[in-house]
Short mmCIF file of C-alpha atoms in Angstrom, two decimals:
data_model
loop_
_atom_site.label_atom_id
_atom_site.label_comp_id
_atom_site.label_asym_id
_atom_site.label_seq_id
_atom_site.Cartn_x
_atom_site.Cartn_y
_atom_site.Cartn_z
CA MET A 12 25.88 1.13 -32.34
CA LYS A 13 25.03 -2.34 -31.08
CA ALA A 14 25.32 -5.70 -32.80
CA VAL A 15 22.79 -8.37 -31.84
CA ILE A 16 23.70 -12.00 -32.49
CA MET A 17 20.98 -14.66 -32.40
CA ALA A 18 22.98 -17.45 -30.75
CA GLY A 19 20.27 -19.75 -29.42
CA GLY A 20 20.21 -22.37 -32.17
CA LYS A 21 20.59 -26.11 -31.65
CA GLY A 22 22.07 -26.85 -35.08
CA THR A 23 20.01 -29.96 -35.78
CA ARG A 24 21.32 -30.42 -39.35
CA ILE A 25 24.95 -30.21 -38.27
CA ARG A 26 24.82 -32.23 -35.05
CA ASN A 27 27.01 -34.98 -36.49
CA VAL A 28 29.89 -32.47 -36.61
CA ASN A 29 29.61 -31.63 -32.91
CA ALA A 30 26.54 -32.37 -30.78
CA GLU A 31 28.02 -31.34 -27.43
CA VAL A 32 27.71 -27.56 -27.84
CA PRO A 33 25.15 -25.06 -29.22
CA LYS A 34 25.54 -24.37 -32.94
CA PRO A 35 27.33 -20.98 -32.55
CA MET A 36 29.97 -22.73 -30.43
CA ILE A 37 30.88 -25.42 -32.97
CA PRO A 38 34.67 -25.15 -33.35
CA VAL A 39 36.21 -24.13 -36.66
CA LEU A 40 39.99 -24.56 -36.76
CA GLY A 41 40.23 -24.34 -32.99
CA LYS A 42 37.75 -21.59 -32.12
CA PRO A 43 33.95 -21.35 -32.15
CA ILE A 44 31.91 -19.77 -34.93
CA LEU A 45 30.75 -17.09 -32.50
CA GLN A 46 34.31 -16.03 -31.78
CA TYR A 47 34.94 -15.41 -35.48
CA GLN A 48 31.85 -13.19 -35.53
CA ILE A 49 32.85 -11.20 -32.45
CA GLU A 50 36.40 -10.71 -33.72
CA ALA A 51 35.10 -9.55 -37.11
CA LEU A 52 32.86 -7.02 -35.37
CA ALA A 53 35.59 -5.82 -33.01
CA ARG A 54 37.96 -5.20 -35.93
CA GLN A 55 35.43 -2.73 -37.34
CA GLY A 56 34.75 -0.86 -34.13
CA PHE A 57 31.74 -2.64 -32.65
CA LYS A 58 32.18 -2.70 -28.89
CA GLU A 59 28.62 -3.30 -27.66
CA ILE A 60 27.36 -6.79 -28.46
CA VAL A 61 24.14 -8.45 -27.35
CA LEU A 62 24.04 -12.25 -27.44
CA VAL A 63 20.58 -13.85 -27.48
CA ILE A 64 21.13 -17.31 -26.02
CA GLY A 65 18.95 -20.31 -25.30
CA TYR A 66 19.95 -23.94 -25.87
CA LEU A 67 23.10 -24.68 -23.76
CA GLY A 68 23.54 -20.94 -23.33
CA ASN A 69 25.64 -21.48 -20.21
CA ILE A 70 28.46 -22.77 -22.45
CA ILE A 71 28.45 -19.47 -24.36
CA LYS A 72 28.44 -17.38 -21.17
CA GLU A 73 31.29 -19.36 -19.64
CA TYR A 74 33.42 -18.98 -22.76
CA PHE A 75 32.88 -15.29 -23.52
CA SER A 76 32.03 -13.94 -20.06
CA ASP A 77 31.71 -10.13 -20.30
CA GLY A 78 33.64 -10.02 -23.59
CA SER A 79 36.55 -7.98 -22.25
CA GLN A 80 39.14 -10.52 -23.33
CA PHE A 81 37.86 -10.04 -26.93
CA GLY A 82 37.87 -6.24 -26.73
CA VAL A 83 34.07 -5.91 -26.52
CA ASN A 84 31.32 -5.59 -23.94
CA ILE A 85 28.80 -8.43 -24.06
CA LYS A 86 25.28 -8.40 -22.66
CA TYR A 87 23.18 -11.56 -22.62
CA ILE A 88 19.48 -12.00 -23.31
CA GLU A 89 18.31 -15.46 -22.27
CA GLU A 90 15.30 -17.27 -23.69
CA ASP A 91 13.47 -19.28 -21.04
CA GLU A 92 11.78 -21.17 -23.85
CA PRO A 93 12.49 -21.28 -27.61
CA LEU A 94 11.25 -18.08 -29.27
CA GLY A 95 12.16 -18.81 -32.88
CA THR A 96 14.54 -16.63 -34.85
CA ALA A 97 12.94 -13.34 -33.81
CA GLY A 98 10.74 -13.66 -30.71
CA ALA A 99 13.54 -12.59 -28.37
CA LEU A 100 13.72 -9.17 -30.04
CA TYR A 101 10.80 -8.27 -27.80
CA LEU A 102 13.24 -8.41 -24.88
CA LEU A 103 15.40 -5.69 -26.51
CA LYS A 104 12.65 -3.05 -26.71
CA ASN A 105 14.16 -1.10 -23.81
CA GLU A 106 17.78 -1.86 -24.68
CA ILE A 107 18.19 -0.35 -28.16
CA SER A 108 17.19 3.09 -29.36
CA GLU A 109 19.19 3.38 -32.61
CA ASP A 110 19.91 1.37 -35.73
CA PHE A 111 21.49 -1.98 -34.94
CA LEU A 112 23.11 -4.87 -36.78
CA LEU A 113 21.32 -8.21 -36.43
CA ILE A 114 23.33 -11.34 -37.20
CA CYS A 115 22.37 -15.01 -37.40
CA GLY A 116 24.63 -16.99 -35.08
CA ASP A 117 25.72 -19.68 -37.56
CA LEU A 118 27.56 -17.45 -40.05
CA ILE A 119 31.19 -17.00 -40.94
CA PHE A 120 31.54 -13.56 -42.50
CA ASP A 121 33.95 -10.74 -43.20
CA VAL A 122 32.30 -7.72 -44.82
CA ASP A 123 32.83 -3.97 -44.94
CA ILE A 124 30.14 -3.14 -42.39
CA GLN A 125 30.47 0.64 -42.79
CA LYS A 126 29.69 0.33 -46.50
CA PHE A 127 26.67 -1.81 -45.64
CA TYR A 128 25.49 0.72 -43.05
CA SER A 129 25.88 3.64 -45.47
CA ALA A 130 23.66 1.82 -47.96
CA HIS A 131 21.08 1.22 -45.22
CA LYS A 132 20.93 4.92 -44.34
CA LYS A 133 20.72 5.89 -48.01
CA CYS A 134 17.74 3.57 -48.56
CA GLY A 135 15.90 5.04 -45.58
CA GLY A 136 13.93 1.86 -44.90
CA GLU A 137 13.19 0.04 -41.70
CA VAL A 138 15.35 -2.99 -42.55
CA THR A 139 18.14 -3.53 -45.07
CA LEU A 140 19.05 -7.13 -45.90
CA PHE A 141 22.57 -8.10 -46.93
CA THR A 142 22.04 -10.16 -50.08
CA HIS A 143 24.45 -12.08 -52.27
CA PRO A 144 24.52 -14.85 -54.88
CA ASN A 145 25.17 -18.40 -53.74
CA SER A 146 25.87 -21.81 -55.23
CA HIS A 147 22.49 -23.32 -54.28
CA PRO A 148 19.77 -20.75 -55.06
CA TYR A 149 17.35 -23.51 -56.05
CA ASP A 150 16.92 -24.43 -52.36
CA SER A 151 17.25 -20.90 -50.95
CA GLY A 152 14.82 -18.05 -50.47
CA ILE A 153 15.13 -15.62 -53.39
CA ILE A 154 14.92 -11.87 -52.77
CA VAL A 155 13.46 -9.85 -55.66
CA ALA A 156 14.30 -6.14 -55.57
CA ASP A 157 13.79 -3.22 -57.97
CA LYS A 158 16.47 -0.90 -59.37
CA ASN A 159 16.23 1.22 -56.21
CA ASN A 160 16.97 -1.84 -54.03
CA ARG A 161 13.44 -1.91 -52.61
CA VAL A 162 12.27 -5.49 -52.07
CA GLN A 163 9.33 -6.48 -54.28
CA ASN A 164 9.00 -10.16 -53.41
CA TRP A 165 10.46 -12.90 -51.26
CA LEU A 166 10.27 -16.36 -52.82
CA HIS A 167 10.65 -19.17 -50.33
CA LYS A 168 11.80 -22.63 -51.32
CA GLU A 169 8.24 -23.89 -51.63
CA ASP A 170 7.08 -20.97 -53.79
CA LYS A 171 6.67 -21.47 -57.53
CA ARG A 172 9.42 -19.83 -59.58
CA LEU A 173 10.76 -20.06 -63.13
CA TRP A 174 13.63 -17.70 -63.94
CA TYR A 175 15.06 -15.64 -61.12
CA ARG A 176 18.02 -13.50 -60.19
CA ASN A 177 20.36 -15.40 -57.89
CA ARG A 178 20.13 -13.18 -54.81
CA VAL A 179 19.50 -14.61 -51.35
CA ASN A 180 19.33 -13.23 -47.83
CA ALA A 181 22.74 -13.80 -46.23
CA GLY A 182 21.68 -13.43 -42.58
CA LEU A 183 23.03 -9.93 -41.87
CA HIS A 184 20.52 -7.12 -41.34
CA PHE A 185 20.62 -3.44 -40.45
CA ILE A 186 17.44 -2.58 -38.57
CA ALA A 187 15.92 0.70 -37.41
CA PRO A 188 14.62 0.81 -33.80
CA THR A 189 11.08 1.41 -35.09
CA ILE A 190 10.97 -2.36 -35.63
CA PHE A 191 10.28 -2.83 -31.92
CA SER A 192 6.82 -1.28 -32.27
CA ARG A 193 5.91 -4.49 -34.09
CA PHE A 194 6.70 -6.61 -31.02
CA THR A 195 3.74 -6.24 -28.68
CA GLU A 196 4.12 -9.49 -26.76
CA LEU A 197 6.68 -12.15 -26.00
CA LYS A 198 6.02 -15.08 -28.30
CA LYS A 199 7.74 -17.34 -30.79
CA ARG A 200 8.27 -15.60 -34.14
CA ASP A 201 10.10 -16.33 -37.39
CA LEU A 202 12.33 -13.45 -38.47
CA ASP A 203 11.91 -13.90 -42.22
CA ARG A 204 8.23 -14.81 -42.50
CA ASP A 205 6.70 -12.98 -39.51
CA VAL A 206 8.84 -9.84 -39.27
CA LEU A 207 10.69 -9.05 -42.49
CA LYS A 208 8.41 -10.25 -45.28
CA PRO A 209 5.41 -8.14 -44.10
CA LEU A 210 7.59 -5.03 -44.58
CA ILE A 211 7.49 -5.55 -48.36
CA GLN A 212 3.93 -4.30 -48.75
CA GLU A 213 4.81 -1.20 -46.74
CA GLY A 214 7.86 -0.49 -48.95
CA LYS A 215 10.16 -0.55 -45.93
CA LEU A 216 12.39 -3.52 -46.79
CA PHE A 217 15.55 -2.92 -48.86
CA VAL A 218 18.63 -4.85 -49.96
CA TYR A 219 22.34 -4.22 -50.02
CA ASP A 220 23.92 -6.55 -52.53
CA SER A 221 27.58 -7.54 -52.16
CA PRO A 222 29.89 -10.38 -53.25
CA GLU A 223 31.67 -10.42 -49.87
CA TYR A 224 32.05 -13.62 -47.88
CA VAL A 225 29.05 -14.74 -45.84
CA LYS A 226 28.32 -18.44 -45.43
CA ASP A 227 26.08 -20.26 -42.98
CA MET A 228 27.27 -23.41 -41.26
CA GLY A 229 23.91 -25.14 -41.42
CA THR A 230 25.15 -28.38 -43.03
CA PRO A 231 28.32 -30.48 -42.79
CA ASP A 232 29.21 -29.72 -46.44
CA ARG A 233 29.16 -25.97 -45.80
CA TYR A 234 31.09 -26.46 -42.56
CA PHE A 235 33.99 -28.13 -44.34
CA SER A 236 33.80 -25.61 -47.19
CA VAL A 237 34.22 -22.76 -44.69
CA ILE A 238 37.25 -24.45 -43.14
CA SER A 239 38.89 -24.56 -46.56
CA ASP A 240 38.04 -20.91 -47.23
CA ILE A 241 39.49 -19.74 -43.92
CA ARG A 242 42.70 -21.65 -44.53
CA SER A 243 43.08 -20.09 -47.99
CA SER A 244 42.40 -16.56 -46.60
CA LYS A 245 39.44 -16.28 -48.98
CA VAL A 246 37.13 -15.13 -46.17
CA TYR A 247 39.35 -12.17 -45.27
CA ALA A 248 40.27 -11.31 -48.86
CA LYS A 249 36.66 -10.93 -50.04
CA ASN A 250 36.04 -7.95 -47.73
CA LEU A 251 35.51 -4.97 -50.05
CA SER A 252 37.86 -2.82 -48.01
CA HIS A 253 40.57 -4.86 -49.74
CA LYS A 254 41.38 -4.72 -53.45
CA GLN A 255 39.52 -7.37 -55.44
CA ARG A 256 40.38 -9.32 -58.57
CA ALA A 257 37.78 -10.03 -61.24
CA ILE A 258 37.36 -12.13 -64.33
CA PHE A 259 35.10 -10.18 -66.69
CA LEU A 260 33.08 -12.32 -69.06
CA ASP A 261 31.47 -11.50 -72.37
CA ARG A 262 28.01 -13.06 -72.66
CA ASP A 263 27.01 -14.14 -76.19
CA GLY A 264 29.38 -16.74 -77.61
CA THR A 265 31.24 -16.98 -74.29
CA ILE A 266 28.64 -18.10 -71.75
CA ASN A 267 25.64 -18.78 -73.99
CA LYS A 268 25.43 -20.07 -77.55
CA TYR A 269 25.76 -17.32 -80.13
CA VAL A 270 22.56 -16.77 -82.17
CA GLY A 271 23.19 -13.25 -83.43
CA PHE A 272 21.15 -10.56 -81.70
CA LEU A 273 19.42 -12.59 -78.99
CA THR A 274 15.86 -11.28 -78.63
CA ASP A 275 13.93 -14.42 -77.64
CA ILE A 276 14.52 -15.94 -74.21
CA ASN A 277 13.82 -19.38 -75.68
CA GLN A 278 16.98 -19.02 -77.77
CA PHE A 279 19.15 -18.67 -74.68
CA ASP A 280 21.17 -21.82 -73.95
CA LEU A 281 24.39 -22.18 -71.98
CA ILE A 282 27.48 -23.40 -73.82
CA ASP A 283 28.61 -26.79 -72.56
CA GLY A 284 31.22 -26.30 -69.84
CA ALA A 285 30.33 -22.66 -69.12
CA SER A 286 28.86 -23.46 -65.69
CA LYS A 287 31.90 -25.50 -64.76
CA ALA A 288 34.19 -22.63 -65.77
CA ILE A 289 32.25 -20.06 -63.73
CA GLN A 290 32.16 -22.40 -60.77
CA LYS A 291 35.96 -22.49 -60.92
CA ILE A 292 36.02 -18.68 -60.85
CA ASN A 293 33.74 -18.71 -57.79
CA GLU A 294 36.00 -21.14 -55.96
CA SER A 295 39.14 -19.20 -56.85
CA GLY A 296 38.17 -15.95 -55.11
CA TYR A 297 38.02 -13.93 -58.32
CA LEU A 298 34.76 -12.07 -58.92
CA ALA A 299 32.78 -13.37 -61.91
CA ILE A 300 31.29 -10.35 -63.69
CA VAL A 301 29.49 -10.26 -67.04
CA VAL A 302 30.06 -7.23 -69.30
CA SER A 303 27.94 -7.32 -72.44
CA ASN A 304 26.99 -5.00 -75.28
CA GLN A 305 23.20 -5.19 -75.72
CA PRO A 306 22.25 -2.86 -78.60
CA VAL A 307 18.95 -4.71 -78.86
CA ILE A 308 17.67 -2.25 -76.24
CA ALA A 309 18.52 0.80 -78.38
CA ARG A 310 17.18 -0.95 -81.49
CA GLY A 311 13.82 -1.49 -79.75
CA GLU A 312 13.99 -5.26 -80.18
CA VAL A 313 14.06 -6.10 -76.48
CA SER A 314 12.80 -4.10 -73.50
CA VAL A 315 14.84 -3.62 -70.33
CA ASP A 316 12.46 -5.97 -68.50
CA GLU A 317 12.79 -8.61 -71.21
CA LEU A 318 16.57 -8.41 -71.04
CA GLN A 319 16.40 -8.80 -67.27
CA GLU A 320 14.35 -11.96 -67.72
CA ILE A 321 16.98 -13.34 -70.13
CA HIS A 322 19.63 -12.64 -67.51
CA ASN A 323 17.44 -14.24 -64.87
CA LYS A 324 17.36 -17.38 -67.00
CA MET A 325 21.15 -17.28 -67.26
CA GLU A 326 21.53 -16.99 -63.48
CA THR A 327 18.96 -19.73 -62.84
CA LEU A 328 20.66 -22.20 -65.19
CA LEU A 329 24.08 -21.44 -63.73
CA GLY A 330 22.71 -21.82 -60.20
CA ILE A 331 21.31 -25.26 -60.98
CA ASP A 332 24.89 -26.22 -61.84
CA GLY A 333 26.30 -24.68 -58.65
CA ALA A 334 27.76 -21.55 -60.29
CA TYR A 335 26.93 -17.87 -59.86
CA LEU A 336 27.69 -14.41 -61.18
CA ASP A 337 28.69 -11.62 -58.81
CA ALA A 338 27.35 -8.91 -61.12
CA ILE A 339 26.05 -8.24 -64.62
CA TYR A 340 26.73 -5.00 -66.50
CA TYR A 341 25.39 -4.29 -69.96
CA CYS A 342 25.53 -1.40 -72.41
CA PRO A 343 22.07 -0.65 -73.88
CA HIS A 344 23.34 1.98 -76.32
CA HIS A 345 23.99 2.07 -80.04
CA PRO A 346 25.45 5.03 -81.96
CA ASP A 347 23.68 4.50 -85.28
CA LYS A 348 20.12 5.67 -85.95
CA GLY A 349 17.56 4.59 -88.55
CA PHE A 350 16.14 1.33 -87.15
CA ALA A 351 12.37 0.85 -87.12
CA GLY A 352 11.15 0.96 -83.52
CA GLU A 353 14.46 2.26 -82.17
CA ARG A 354 14.59 4.03 -78.81
CA ILE A 355 16.10 7.45 -79.32
CA GLU A 356 17.14 7.87 -75.68
CA TYR A 357 19.66 5.05 -76.13
CA LYS A 358 21.10 6.30 -79.42
CA MET A 359 24.41 7.84 -78.42
CA ASN A 360 28.16 7.50 -78.40
CA CYS A 361 28.61 6.28 -74.84
CA ASP A 362 31.58 5.35 -72.66
CA CYS A 363 30.32 1.85 -71.87
CA ARG A 364 29.98 0.17 -75.27
CA LYS A 365 32.90 -2.20 -75.84
CA PRO A 366 35.67 -1.69 -76.96
CA LYS A 367 35.39 1.26 -74.57
CA HIS A 368 35.88 0.22 -70.99
CA GLY A 369 33.19 2.10 -69.07
CA MET A 370 31.52 -1.07 -67.77
CA LEU A 371 34.82 -2.27 -66.30
CA ILE A 372 35.44 1.11 -64.68
CA LYS A 373 31.95 1.04 -63.16
CA ALA A 374 32.52 -2.44 -61.77
CA ALA A 375 35.94 -1.43 -60.42
CA ASN A 376 34.36 1.48 -58.55
CA ASP A 377 31.49 -0.63 -57.24
CA PHE A 378 33.63 -3.51 -55.99
CA HIS A 379 37.08 -1.99 -55.35
CA ILE A 380 38.64 -4.00 -58.18
CA ASP A 381 42.29 -3.82 -59.19
CA LEU A 382 41.94 -3.90 -62.98
CA SER A 383 45.63 -4.59 -63.49
CA ALA A 384 45.19 -7.86 -61.57
CA SER A 385 42.02 -8.79 -63.47
CA TRP A 386 41.13 -10.52 -66.73
CA ILE A 387 38.54 -10.26 -69.47
CA VAL A 388 37.45 -13.29 -71.50
CA GLY A 389 35.55 -13.02 -74.77
CA ASP A 390 35.15 -14.16 -78.33
CA SER A 391 35.47 -10.86 -80.21
CA GLU A 392 38.04 -8.20 -81.00
CA ASN A 393 36.02 -5.69 -78.97
CA ASP A 394 36.46 -7.78 -75.81
CA ILE A 395 40.23 -7.82 -76.19
CA LEU A 396 40.45 -4.11 -76.94
CA CYS A 397 38.14 -3.32 -74.02
CA GLY A 398 40.38 -5.26 -71.65
CA LYS A 399 43.51 -3.58 -72.93
CA ASN A 400 41.87 -0.14 -72.61
CA ALA A 401 41.12 -0.95 -68.97
CA GLY A 402 44.57 -2.33 -68.22
CA CYS A 403 43.35 -5.92 -67.78
CA LYS A 404 44.91 -9.14 -69.00
CA THR A 405 43.00 -10.67 -71.90
CA ALA A 406 41.86 -14.15 -72.90
CA TYR A 407 40.38 -14.89 -76.31
CA ILE A 408 38.16 -17.81 -77.27
CA GLY A 409 39.74 -18.76 -80.56
CA ALA A 410 43.02 -17.44 -81.98
CA ASP A 411 44.18 -13.84 -81.65
CA ASN A 412 47.82 -12.94 -81.10
CA ARG A 413 46.82 -9.68 -79.37
CA ALA A 414 45.41 -11.60 -76.40
CA ASP A 415 47.53 -12.75 -73.46
CA ILE A 416 46.13 -16.26 -73.78
CA CYS A 417 43.83 -18.10 -76.18
CA GLY A 418 41.62 -21.11 -75.54
CA LYS A 419 39.10 -23.32 -77.29
CA ASP A 420 36.27 -22.28 -74.94
CA LEU A 421 35.57 -20.49 -71.67
CA ASN A 422 36.55 -23.47 -69.54
CA ASP A 423 39.90 -23.77 -71.31
CA CYS A 424 40.61 -20.07 -70.81
CA ILE A 425 39.69 -20.16 -67.12
CA GLU A 426 41.90 -23.18 -66.49
CA GLN A 427 44.84 -21.33 -68.07
CA ILE A 428 44.15 -18.16 -66.04
CA LEU A 429 43.92 -20.01 -62.73
CA ASN A 430 46.95 -22.15 -63.43
#
């Protein structure tokens, strides 16, 4: 399998960091961005790498040569004139005959590529995007996918949006070779708008969602953030082949103001300080995962789509404050019958309704989480019992001597956990 890296960018927005080299060659702690990418690929068995170069491409060729010193074989595709983020794929029509990994050249990443590839093959689409939450979704393109991971919409920064799930394209793509039939001439093309977005109508664009580390170096702020994350080993540690730590969060009364059974999206408001607390979790390297009982589904008071919109509002409000959730799990069940309008299919004694710990087990399986190194934070007895059933440490908002720690609010609890 080949990896193709689009390494022809100028890096206009980051030129004040280093204007003497092409963007993929900007040094990070003594070595260029592109070297981090090649080393990450080599560690996971990629030996055949194609570098698409343009602006100051001679600097890249002189540094990496044939790739042998990095344990890989490098082939170069040179743009005689700028071809955008995708035009040069035309030049690969006769080079690639199987699925390949396409990478933007300004990323620092460390992800479990085999897991990503397995998801791509399972979807059976033409392209699978690697998506993740980020701290600035309000100025990012938002990817909207259904429960089967098929992309339904792609909202660019200029598109109108209200409440949305914080999921953005990270710049890693698995692509089937059938994509080359769409390149009939050599011309400038935009990867997102001209190549990928048209696949939505055909049902051939899918997502693989992961909390692993992928960050572009497009601005000076992100550049310095990446330096900090490399120094702290956060980049390496977030790879899902390694055991993860999570802080599980109850929703009502912990993140948003408690109003009883929340059935109206207009009643959803964040608790003061909740965004700040979740931002601290994001920066720490812990996963931030919501686990919430939502019997309003079984009671027929809220539909699954309406609950999703409430959660979209939560993610949008957090994103405005620079915070994000890695995942949301909810239990839609309720064991008792007799409610007007109830949905019988959700009336059951399940394994996921807190204080049972099924949601935590599901998250642990999805994200390779070490529950014994993780925490749950909530404002009810069920949250504490759920955490103890799963083998987690527990934090209670209020006073409860059964919890490992107690705090006045979510922010207080998070500060105690991280300290």
